[in-house]
Amino acid sequence: NTGGVLGMKPTGDGRCESVAGYLADRMSDMKELEKDDVPSYDVQDLLPLIDSSDMGPDTWIRIAGEIEKQYVQYDGFVVVTGTDTM
């Protein structure tokens, strides 16, 4: 998780903010992810969380480096970013 809409926590005043650990907390509350046919997963935040409009080559290289460090430990990776990255 690098930040962005999926990992944003509502503030109560109609806004949302990026909060480290929030995406993992939300996913741990999802009963459908506890089914036997759902693979196990880990959620890691790339700190500091940033607005996806602030992403550039340095961030992409950092993400790739994190994947490379853990490549043999996992069968796949999902990188969650904000919609500005698209």
Coordinates of C-alpha atoms in Angstrom, one line a residue:
N1 CA 0.0 0.0 0.0
T2 CA 1.5 3.3 -1.0
G3 CA -1.6 5.4 -0.2
G4 CA -4.6 6.3 -2.2
V5 CA -8.3 5.7 -2.1
L6 CA -8.4 2.1 -1.0
G7 CA -6.2 2.8 2.0
M8 CA -7.9 6.0 3.0
K9 CA -9.7 6.4 6.3
P10 CA -12.8 8.6 6.6
T11 CA -12.2 11.5 9.0
G12 CA -15.9 12.0 9.9
D13 CA -16.1 15.5 8.3
G14 CA -16.6 14.2 4.8
R15 CA -12.9 13.9 4.0
C16 CA -10.5 11.0 3.9
E17 CA -6.9 10.7 4.8
S18 CA -4.1 8.1 4.3
V19 CA -3.4 6.2 7.5
A20 CA -0.7 3.6 7.8
G21 CA -2.3 0.2 8.7
Y22 CA -5.8 1.2 7.8
L23 CA -6.0 -1.0 4.7
A24 CA -4.7 -4.0 6.6
D25 CA -7.3 -3.4 9.4
R26 CA -10.1 -3.1 6.9
M27 CA -9.1 -6.3 5.1
S28 CA -8.8 -8.2 8.4
D29 CA -12.5 -7.3 9.0
M30 CA -13.6 -8.8 5.6
K31 CA -15.0 -12.3 6.4
E32 CA -14.8 -13.2 2.7
L33 CA -11.0 -13.1 2.9
E34 CA -11.1 -15.8 5.6
K35 CA -12.5 -18.5 3.3
D36 CA -10.4 -21.6 2.6
D37 CA -10.1 -20.9 -1.1
V38 CA -8.6 -17.4 -0.5
P39 CA -4.8 -17.4 -0.4
S40 CA -3.1 -16.0 2.6
Y41 CA -1.7 -12.5 2.2
D42 CA 0.3 -9.8 3.9
V43 CA -0.3 -6.0 3.6
Q44 CA 2.7 -3.8 3.8
D45 CA 2.6 0.0 3.8
L46 CA 5.3 1.9 1.9
L47 CA 6.0 4.7 4.3
P48 CA 5.5 7.5 4.2
L49 CA 2.1 7.1 2.4
I50 CA 1.9 9.6 -0.4
D51 CA -0.7 11.1 -2.7
S52 CA -0.4 9.2 -6.0
S53 CA -0.1 12.4 -7.9
D54 CA 3.3 12.8 -6.1
M55 CA 4.6 9.4 -7.4
G56 CA 7.3 9.3 -10.0
P57 CA 10.3 7.2 -11.0
D58 CA 11.9 7.3 -7.5
T59 CA 8.8 5.8 -6.0
W60 CA 8.4 3.2 -8.7
I61 CA 12.1 2.1 -8.1
R62 CA 11.5 1.9 -4.4
I63 CA 8.4 -0.3 -4.9
A64 CA 10.3 -2.5 -7.3
G65 CA 13.1 -2.8 -4.7
E66 CA 10.7 -3.8 -2.0
I67 CA 9.3 -6.5 -4.3
E68 CA 12.8 -7.7 -5.2
K69 CA 13.7 -8.0 -1.5
Q70 CA 10.8 -10.3 -0.8
Y71 CA 10.4 -12.0 -4.2
V72 CA 11.1 -15.6 -3.2
Q73 CA 8.8 -15.3 -0.1
Y74 CA 5.6 -14.8 -2.1
D75 CA 3.8 -16.2 -5.2
G76 CA 2.5 -12.8 -6.3
F77 CA 2.3 -9.1 -5.5
V78 CA -0.5 -6.6 -5.7
V79 CA 0.6 -2.9 -5.5
V80 CA -2.2 -0.6 -4.3
T81 CA -1.8 3.0 -5.4
G82 CA -4.2 5.9 -5.9
T83 CA -6.0 6.6 -9.1
D84 CA -3.7 9.5 -10.1
T85 CA -1.0 6.8 -10.8
M86 CA -3.2 5.3 -13.5

